[in-house]
């Protein structure tokens, strides 16, 4: 995870315990709609809630396994850490740094 820079805006999107493990949740961070995931090891990831597939679609409804998101619409596998779509498909999802602060989930955009 990269450091949150001073030029980024930060958003408190909820209490950590309100995010269920392996279930995506849609949150708004300014103008950007995000899909936030808490994976089974307790880490949090935030990606833009927009599938890079040409037909688009939301990502928050995907299935999480480990640090990967599986999109049931197009059968794409996306690395939540890097945003990279796994081969044989290709594309990239915008990722955003997440930190926990006093039990709150904080995302920088």
mmCIF file of N, CA and C in Angstrom:
data_model
loop_
_atom_site.group_PDB
_atom_site.id
_atom_site.type_symbol
_atom_site.label_atom_id
_atom_site.label_comp_id
_atom_site.label_asym_id
_atom_site.label_seq_id
_atom_site.Cartn_x
_atom_site.Cartn_y
_atom_site.Cartn_z
ATOM 1 N N UNK A 1 0.849 -1.171 0.000
ATOM 2 C CA UNK A 1 0.000 0.000 0.000
ATOM 3 C C UNK A 1 0.894 1.234 0.000
ATOM 4 N N UNK A 2 0.559 2.198 -0.856
ATOM 5 C CA UNK A 2 1.366 3.405 -0.930
ATOM 6 C C UNK A 2 0.922 4.403 0.133
ATOM 7 N N UNK A 3 1.775 5.356 0.423
ATOM 8 C CA UNK A 3 1.439 6.385 1.402
ATOM 9 C C UNK A 3 0.409 7.337 0.832
ATOM 10 N N UNK A 4 -0.436 7.846 1.687
ATOM 11 C CA UNK A 4 -1.427 8.818 1.261
ATOM 12 C C UNK A 4 -0.741 10.175 1.158
ATOM 13 N N UNK A 5 -0.811 10.761 -0.020
ATOM 14 C CA UNK A 5 -0.133 12.013 -0.277
ATOM 15 C C UNK A 5 -1.000 13.192 0.152
ATOM 16 N N UNK A 6 -0.350 14.344 0.373
ATOM 17 C CA UNK A 6 -1.067 15.536 0.815
ATOM 18 C C UNK A 6 -2.047 16.051 -0.217
ATOM 19 N N UNK A 7 -1.801 15.789 -1.510
ATOM 20 C CA UNK A 7 -2.688 16.279 -2.553
ATOM 21 C C UNK A 7 -3.949 15.436 -2.684
ATOM 22 N N UNK A 8 -3.998 14.298 -2.032
ATOM 23 C CA UNK A 8 -5.162 13.429 -2.103
ATOM 24 C C UNK A 8 -6.210 13.854 -1.064
ATOM 25 N N UNK A 9 -7.465 13.634 -1.408
ATOM 26 C CA UNK A 9 -8.546 13.848 -0.453
ATOM 27 C C UNK A 9 -8.799 12.534 0.255
ATOM 28 N N UNK A 10 -9.073 12.595 1.539
ATOM 29 C CA UNK A 10 -9.354 11.380 2.290
ATOM 30 C C UNK A 10 -10.818 11.378 2.722
ATOM 31 N N UNK A 11 -11.386 10.185 2.729
ATOM 32 C CA UNK A 11 -12.790 10.007 3.072
ATOM 33 C C UNK A 11 -12.924 8.910 4.112
ATOM 34 N N UNK A 12 -13.633 9.207 5.167
ATOM 35 C CA UNK A 12 -13.983 8.208 6.177
ATOM 36 C C UNK A 12 -15.269 7.559 5.676
ATOM 37 N N UNK A 13 -15.198 6.256 5.372
ATOM 38 C CA UNK A 13 -16.329 5.597 4.718
ATOM 39 C C UNK A 13 -17.100 4.653 5.627
ATOM 40 N N UNK A 14 -16.703 4.541 6.879
ATOM 41 C CA UNK A 14 -17.458 3.714 7.815
ATOM 42 C C UNK A 14 -16.569 3.025 8.823
ATOM 43 N N UNK A 15 -17.213 2.430 9.797
ATOM 44 C CA UNK A 15 -16.504 1.667 10.827
ATOM 45 C C UNK A 15 -16.047 0.341 10.235
ATOM 46 N N UNK A 16 -14.832 -0.069 10.584
ATOM 47 C CA UNK A 16 -14.263 -1.307 10.046
ATOM 48 C C UNK A 16 -15.181 -2.500 10.283
ATOM 49 N N UNK A 17 -15.790 -2.584 11.455
ATOM 50 C CA UNK A 17 -16.624 -3.752 11.752
ATOM 51 C C UNK A 17 -17.908 -3.788 10.931
ATOM 52 N N UNK A 18 -18.253 -2.691 10.269
ATOM 53 C CA UNK A 18 -19.459 -2.681 9.442
ATOM 54 C C UNK A 18 -19.225 -3.274 8.048
ATOM 55 N N UNK A 19 -17.967 -3.579 7.721
ATOM 56 C CA UNK A 19 -17.644 -4.196 6.440
ATOM 57 C C UNK A 19 -17.507 -5.700 6.653
ATOM 58 N N UNK A 20 -18.401 -6.451 6.053
ATOM 59 C CA UNK A 20 -18.383 -7.901 6.206
ATOM 60 C C UNK A 20 -17.259 -8.511 5.390
ATOM 61 N N UNK A 21 -16.579 -9.517 5.928
ATOM 62 C CA UNK A 21 -15.503 -10.159 5.171
ATOM 63 C C UNK A 21 -16.000 -10.746 3.854
ATOM 64 N N UNK A 22 -15.241 -10.496 2.794
ATOM 65 C CA UNK A 22 -15.458 -11.042 1.463
ATOM 66 C C UNK A 22 -16.751 -10.581 0.790
ATOM 67 N N UNK A 23 -17.344 -9.514 1.291
ATOM 68 C CA UNK A 23 -18.556 -8.950 0.699
ATOM 69 C C UNK A 23 -18.250 -7.516 0.279
ATOM 70 N N UNK A 24 -18.479 -7.202 -0.983
ATOM 71 C CA UNK A 24 -18.233 -5.854 -1.473
ATOM 72 C C UNK A 24 -19.274 -4.875 -0.965
ATOM 73 N N UNK A 25 -18.834 -3.650 -0.777
ATOM 74 C CA UNK A 25 -19.746 -2.593 -0.331
ATOM 75 C C UNK A 25 -19.469 -1.347 -1.152
ATOM 76 N N UNK A 26 -20.507 -0.732 -1.676
ATOM 77 C CA UNK A 26 -20.388 0.481 -2.475
ATOM 78 C C UNK A 26 -20.369 1.687 -1.542
ATOM 79 N N UNK A 27 -19.380 2.561 -1.753
ATOM 80 C CA UNK A 27 -19.289 3.818 -1.005
ATOM 81 C C UNK A 27 -18.981 4.932 -1.988
ATOM 82 N N UNK A 28 -19.339 6.135 -1.618
ATOM 83 C CA UNK A 28 -19.054 7.305 -2.434
ATOM 84 C C UNK A 28 -17.900 8.064 -1.804
ATOM 85 N N UNK A 29 -16.893 8.402 -2.615
ATOM 86 C CA UNK A 29 -15.752 9.195 -2.156
ATOM 87 C C UNK A 29 -15.650 10.385 -3.103
ATOM 88 N N UNK A 30 -16.304 11.452 -2.743
ATOM 89 C CA UNK A 30 -16.371 12.600 -3.646
ATOM 90 C C UNK A 30 -17.154 12.216 -4.885
ATOM 91 N N UNK A 31 -16.537 12.386 -6.047
ATOM 92 C CA UNK A 31 -17.195 12.075 -7.320
ATOM 93 C C UNK A 31 -17.045 10.613 -7.736
ATOM 94 N N UNK A 32 -16.283 9.846 -6.980
ATOM 95 C CA UNK A 32 -15.955 8.478 -7.388
ATOM 96 C C UNK A 32 -16.738 7.458 -6.574
ATOM 97 N N UNK A 33 -17.388 6.531 -7.284
ATOM 98 C CA UNK A 33 -18.059 5.417 -6.621
ATOM 99 C C UNK A 33 -17.043 4.288 -6.471
ATOM 100 N N UNK A 34 -16.872 3.828 -5.241
ATOM 101 C CA UNK A 34 -15.891 2.789 -4.941
ATOM 102 C C UNK A 34 -16.566 1.500 -4.499
ATOM 103 N N UNK A 35 -15.868 0.397 -4.725
ATOM 104 C CA UNK A 35 -16.238 -0.894 -4.155
ATOM 105 C C UNK A 35 -15.164 -1.197 -3.119
ATOM 106 N N UNK A 36 -15.578 -1.398 -1.883
ATOM 107 C CA UNK A 36 -14.638 -1.659 -0.788
ATOM 108 C C UNK A 36 -14.814 -3.104 -0.353
ATOM 109 N N UNK A 37 -13.678 -3.783 -0.181
ATOM 110 C CA UNK A 37 -13.685 -5.182 0.198
ATOM 111 C C UNK A 37 -12.804 -5.388 1.424
ATOM 112 N N UNK A 38 -13.313 -6.175 2.348
ATOM 113 C CA UNK A 38 -12.523 -6.646 3.493
ATOM 114 C C UNK A 38 -12.299 -8.123 3.232
ATOM 115 N N UNK A 39 -11.023 -8.491 3.006
ATOM 116 C CA UNK A 39 -10.765 -9.885 2.661
ATOM 117 C C UNK A 39 -10.619 -10.720 3.936
ATOM 118 N N UNK A 40 -10.519 -12.036 3.767
ATOM 119 C CA UNK A 40 -10.569 -12.945 4.913
ATOM 120 C C UNK A 40 -9.450 -12.733 5.927
ATOM 121 N N UNK A 41 -8.307 -12.163 5.511
ATOM 122 C CA UNK A 41 -7.230 -11.910 6.471
ATOM 123 C C UNK A 41 -7.353 -10.560 7.175
ATOM 124 N N UNK A 42 -8.454 -9.843 6.916
ATOM 125 C CA UNK A 42 -8.719 -8.576 7.596
ATOM 126 C C UNK A 42 -8.269 -7.332 6.845
ATOM 127 N N UNK A 43 -7.504 -7.499 5.748
ATOM 128 C CA UNK A 43 -7.076 -6.334 4.973
ATOM 129 C C UNK A 43 -8.242 -5.764 4.178
ATOM 130 N N UNK A 44 -8.150 -4.456 3.911
ATOM 131 C CA UNK A 44 -9.162 -3.741 3.136
ATOM 132 C C UNK A 44 -8.585 -3.306 1.804
ATOM 133 N N UNK A 45 -9.438 -3.335 0.774
ATOM 134 C CA UNK A 45 -9.063 -2.858 -0.547
ATOM 135 C C UNK A 45 -10.207 -2.018 -1.099
ATOM 136 N N UNK A 46 -9.838 -0.982 -1.852
ATOM 137 C CA UNK A 46 -10.837 -0.135 -2.504
ATOM 138 C C UNK A 46 -10.484 -0.020 -3.981
ATOM 139 N N UNK A 47 -11.475 -0.250 -4.823
ATOM 140 C CA UNK A 47 -11.318 -0.112 -6.267
ATOM 141 C C UNK A 47 -12.488 0.707 -6.796
ATOM 142 N N UNK A 48 -12.261 1.332 -7.947
ATOM 143 C CA UNK A 48 -13.375 2.027 -8.578
ATOM 144 C C UNK A 48 -14.428 0.984 -8.926
ATOM 145 N N UNK A 49 -15.675 1.282 -8.641
ATOM 146 C CA UNK A 49 -16.759 0.319 -8.849
ATOM 147 C C UNK A 49 -17.186 0.306 -10.319
ATOM 148 N N UNK A 50 -16.214 0.100 -11.185
ATOM 149 C CA UNK A 50 -16.473 0.118 -12.625
ATOM 150 C C UNK A 50 -15.616 -0.956 -13.282
ATOM 151 N N UNK A 51 -16.265 -1.937 -13.861
ATOM 152 C CA UNK A 51 -15.550 -3.026 -14.517
ATOM 153 C C UNK A 51 -14.853 -2.507 -15.764
ATOM 154 N N UNK A 52 -13.572 -2.887 -15.982
ATOM 155 C CA UNK A 52 -12.872 -2.443 -17.187
ATOM 156 C C UNK A 52 -13.304 -3.177 -18.460
ATOM 157 N N UNK A 53 -14.175 -4.162 -18.335
ATOM 158 C CA UNK A 53 -14.702 -4.873 -19.501
ATOM 159 C C UNK A 53 -15.400 -3.860 -20.413
ATOM 160 N N UNK A 54 -15.331 -4.041 -21.740
ATOM 161 C CA UNK A 54 -15.974 -3.083 -22.653
ATOM 162 C C UNK A 54 -17.456 -2.841 -22.374
ATOM 163 N N UNK A 55 -18.161 -3.822 -21.826
ATOM 164 C CA UNK A 55 -19.580 -3.646 -21.504
ATOM 165 C C UNK A 55 -19.794 -3.069 -20.111
ATOM 166 N N UNK A 56 -18.703 -2.904 -19.335
ATOM 167 C CA UNK A 56 -18.778 -2.272 -18.014
ATOM 168 C C UNK A 56 -19.539 -3.089 -16.992
ATOM 169 N N UNK A 57 -20.042 -2.390 -15.992
ATOM 170 C CA UNK A 57 -20.791 -3.023 -14.920
ATOM 171 C C UNK A 57 -20.121 -2.796 -13.579
ATOM 172 N N UNK A 58 -20.846 -3.032 -12.482
ATOM 173 C CA UNK A 58 -20.292 -2.827 -11.144
ATOM 174 C C UNK A 58 -19.375 -3.971 -10.726
ATOM 175 N N UNK A 59 -18.453 -3.672 -9.821
ATOM 176 C CA UNK A 59 -17.559 -4.699 -9.287
ATOM 177 C C UNK A 59 -17.931 -5.132 -7.875
ATOM 178 N N UNK A 60 -18.685 -4.315 -7.156
ATOM 179 C CA UNK A 60 -18.990 -4.592 -5.755
ATOM 180 C C UNK A 60 -19.727 -5.917 -5.563
ATOM 181 N N UNK A 61 -20.387 -6.390 -6.601
ATOM 182 C CA UNK A 61 -21.155 -7.633 -6.488
ATOM 183 C C UNK A 61 -20.330 -8.871 -6.812
ATOM 184 N N UNK A 62 -19.029 -8.690 -7.078
ATOM 185 C CA UNK A 62 -18.160 -9.809 -7.410
ATOM 186 C C UNK A 62 -17.912 -10.717 -6.225
ATOM 187 N N UNK A 63 -17.292 -11.844 -6.496
ATOM 188 C CA UNK A 63 -16.986 -12.855 -5.492
ATOM 189 C C UNK A 63 -15.517 -12.731 -5.114
ATOM 190 N N UNK A 64 -15.227 -12.650 -3.811
ATOM 191 C CA UNK A 64 -13.857 -12.482 -3.335
ATOM 192 C C UNK A 64 -13.302 -13.818 -2.857
ATOM 193 N N UNK A 65 -12.075 -14.103 -3.301
ATOM 194 C CA UNK A 65 -11.338 -15.269 -2.829
ATOM 195 C C UNK A 65 -9.889 -14.837 -2.695
ATOM 196 N N UNK A 66 -9.373 -14.898 -1.466
ATOM 197 C CA UNK A 66 -8.028 -14.380 -1.237
ATOM 198 C C UNK A 66 -8.008 -12.902 -1.545
ATOM 199 N N UNK A 67 -7.023 -12.468 -2.343
ATOM 200 C CA UNK A 67 -6.959 -11.052 -2.720
ATOM 201 C C UNK A 67 -7.490 -10.822 -4.135
ATOM 202 N N UNK A 68 -8.283 -11.775 -4.627
ATOM 203 C CA UNK A 68 -8.821 -11.679 -5.979
ATOM 204 C C UNK A 68 -10.326 -11.498 -5.971
ATOM 205 N N UNK A 69 -10.785 -10.724 -6.944
ATOM 206 C CA UNK A 69 -12.204 -10.498 -7.156
ATOM 207 C C UNK A 69 -12.586 -11.204 -8.450
ATOM 208 N N UNK A 70 -13.614 -12.025 -8.387
ATOM 209 C CA UNK A 70 -14.108 -12.738 -9.558
ATOM 210 C C UNK A 70 -15.408 -12.094 -9.998
ATOM 211 N N UNK A 71 -15.414 -11.600 -11.226
ATOM 212 C CA UNK A 71 -16.598 -10.953 -11.772
ATOM 213 C C UNK A 71 -17.478 -12.017 -12.422
ATOM 214 N N UNK A 72 -18.653 -12.280 -11.869
ATOM 215 C CA UNK A 72 -19.499 -13.338 -12.420
ATOM 216 C C UNK A 72 -20.105 -12.997 -13.780
ATOM 217 N N UNK A 73 -20.192 -11.714 -14.145
ATOM 218 C CA UNK A 73 -20.772 -11.341 -15.440
ATOM 219 C C UNK A 73 -19.877 -11.745 -16.609
ATOM 220 N N UNK A 74 -18.568 -11.515 -16.472
ATOM 221 C CA UNK A 74 -17.654 -11.740 -17.587
ATOM 222 C C UNK A 74 -16.589 -12.790 -17.289
ATOM 223 N N UNK A 75 -16.651 -13.394 -16.120
ATOM 224 C CA UNK A 75 -15.690 -14.419 -15.713
ATOM 225 C C UNK A 75 -14.264 -13.878 -15.714
ATOM 226 N N UNK A 76 -14.114 -12.644 -15.216
ATOM 227 C CA UNK A 76 -12.801 -12.019 -15.102
ATOM 228 C C UNK A 76 -12.303 -12.135 -13.677
ATOM 229 N N UNK A 77 -10.994 -12.278 -13.530
ATOM 230 C CA UNK A 77 -10.334 -12.350 -12.224
ATOM 231 C C UNK A 77 -9.484 -11.087 -12.089
ATOM 232 N N UNK A 78 -9.712 -10.330 -11.016
ATOM 233 C CA UNK A 78 -9.046 -9.044 -10.815
ATOM 234 C C UNK A 78 -8.283 -9.072 -9.495
ATOM 235 N N UNK A 79 -7.026 -8.682 -9.532
ATOM 236 C CA UNK A 79 -6.190 -8.589 -8.335
ATOM 237 C C UNK A 79 -6.570 -7.309 -7.593
ATOM 238 N N UNK A 80 -7.101 -7.433 -6.381
ATOM 239 C CA UNK A 80 -7.538 -6.252 -5.620
ATOM 240 C C UNK A 80 -6.374 -5.366 -5.198
ATOM 241 N N UNK A 81 -5.191 -5.947 -5.080
ATOM 242 C CA UNK A 81 -4.009 -5.184 -4.657
ATOM 243 C C UNK A 81 -3.491 -4.276 -5.768
ATOM 244 N N UNK A 82 -3.423 -4.793 -6.985
ATOM 245 C CA UNK A 82 -2.851 -4.047 -8.102
ATOM 246 C C UNK A 82 -3.893 -3.490 -9.066
ATOM 247 N N UNK A 83 -5.075 -4.083 -9.069
ATOM 248 C CA UNK A 83 -6.110 -3.692 -10.025
ATOM 249 C C UNK A 83 -5.986 -4.393 -11.367
ATOM 250 N N UNK A 84 -4.965 -5.243 -11.524
ATOM 251 C CA UNK A 84 -4.732 -5.912 -12.803
ATOM 252 C C UNK A 84 -5.742 -7.027 -13.046
ATOM 253 N N UNK A 85 -6.284 -7.056 -14.260
ATOM 254 C CA UNK A 85 -7.106 -8.173 -14.702
ATOM 255 C C UNK A 85 -6.152 -9.293 -15.087
ATOM 256 N N UNK A 86 -6.444 -10.493 -14.640
ATOM 257 C CA UNK A 86 -5.554 -11.633 -14.859
ATOM 258 C C UNK A 86 -5.765 -12.246 -16.241
ATOM 259 N N UNK A 87 -4.670 -12.777 -16.826
ATOM 260 C CA UNK A 87 -4.700 -13.417 -18.143
ATOM 261 C C UNK A 87 -5.654 -14.614 -18.111
ATOM 262 N N UNK A 88 -6.298 -14.910 -19.208
ATOM 263 C CA UNK A 88 -6.050 -14.425 -20.555
ATOM 264 C C UNK A 88 -6.704 -13.083 -20.866
ATOM 265 N N UNK A 89 -7.487 -12.553 -19.956
ATOM 266 C CA UNK A 89 -8.125 -11.256 -20.171
ATOM 267 C C UNK A 89 -7.130 -10.155 -19.829
ATOM 268 N N UNK A 90 -7.471 -8.919 -20.138
ATOM 269 C CA UNK A 90 -6.569 -7.821 -19.823
ATOM 270 C C UNK A 90 -7.368 -6.560 -19.510
ATOM 271 N N UNK A 91 -6.766 -5.719 -18.725
ATOM 272 C CA UNK A 91 -7.377 -4.470 -18.304
ATOM 273 C C UNK A 91 -6.867 -4.112 -16.926
ATOM 274 N N UNK A 92 -7.342 -3.006 -16.412
ATOM 275 C CA UNK A 92 -6.898 -2.557 -15.094
ATOM 276 C C UNK A 92 -8.023 -1.761 -14.446
ATOM 277 N N UNK A 93 -8.170 -1.978 -13.154
ATOM 278 C CA UNK A 93 -9.140 -1.256 -12.343
ATOM 279 C C UNK A 93 -8.362 -0.243 -11.501
ATOM 280 N N UNK A 94 -8.903 0.942 -11.332
ATOM 281 C CA UNK A 94 -8.261 1.933 -10.462
ATOM 282 C C UNK A 94 -8.361 1.479 -9.017
ATOM 283 N N UNK A 95 -7.238 1.498 -8.317
ATOM 284 C CA UNK A 95 -7.195 1.135 -6.902
ATOM 285 C C UNK A 95 -6.903 2.379 -6.078
ATOM 286 N N UNK A 96 -7.301 2.346 -4.818
ATOM 287 C CA UNK A 96 -7.122 3.482 -3.917
ATOM 288 C C UNK A 96 -6.598 2.979 -2.575
ATOM 289 N N UNK A 97 -5.660 3.717 -1.966
ATOM 290 C CA UNK A 97 -5.109 3.276 -0.681
ATOM 291 C C UNK A 97 -6.149 3.361 0.440
ATOM 292 N N UNK A 98 -6.097 2.368 1.304
ATOM 293 C CA UNK A 98 -7.017 2.282 2.443
ATOM 294 C C UNK A 98 -6.184 2.157 3.711
ATOM 295 N N UNK A 99 -6.623 2.823 4.760
ATOM 296 C CA UNK A 99 -5.988 2.645 6.066
ATOM 297 C C UNK A 99 -7.086 2.608 7.121
ATOM 298 N N UNK A 100 -6.752 2.015 8.252
ATOM 299 C CA UNK A 100 -7.657 2.012 9.400
ATOM 300 C C UNK A 100 -7.140 3.033 10.389
ATOM 301 N N UNK A 101 -8.055 3.826 10.911
ATOM 302 C CA UNK A 101 -7.690 4.855 11.880
ATOM 303 C C UNK A 101 -8.764 4.888 12.960
ATOM 304 N N UNK A 102 -8.378 4.472 14.162
ATOM 305 C CA UNK A 102 -9.305 4.433 15.298
ATOM 306 C C UNK A 102 -10.599 3.688 14.951
ATOM 307 N N UNK A 103 -10.455 2.552 14.253
ATOM 308 C CA UNK A 103 -11.588 1.715 13.918
ATOM 309 C C UNK A 103 -12.375 2.151 12.693
ATOM 310 N N UNK A 104 -11.957 3.227 12.042
ATOM 311 C CA UNK A 104 -12.645 3.721 10.849
ATOM 312 C C UNK A 104 -11.846 3.379 9.596
ATOM 313 N N UNK A 105 -12.564 3.133 8.507
ATOM 314 C CA UNK A 105 -11.942 2.878 7.221
ATOM 315 C C UNK A 105 -11.777 4.210 6.510
ATOM 316 N N UNK A 106 -10.523 4.530 6.154
ATOM 317 C CA UNK A 106 -10.176 5.792 5.513
ATOM 318 C C UNK A 106 -9.615 5.480 4.132
ATOM 319 N N UNK A 107 -10.148 6.159 3.102
ATOM 320 C CA UNK A 107 -9.707 5.938 1.728
ATOM 321 C C UNK A 107 -9.259 7.268 1.149
ATOM 322 N N UNK A 108 -8.123 7.231 0.444
ATOM 323 C CA UNK A 108 -7.604 8.423 -0.234
ATOM 324 C C UNK A 108 -7.878 8.319 -1.729
ATOM 325 N N UNK A 109 -8.364 9.402 -2.293
ATOM 326 C CA UNK A 109 -8.599 9.466 -3.755
ATOM 327 C C UNK A 109 -7.872 10.662 -4.325
#
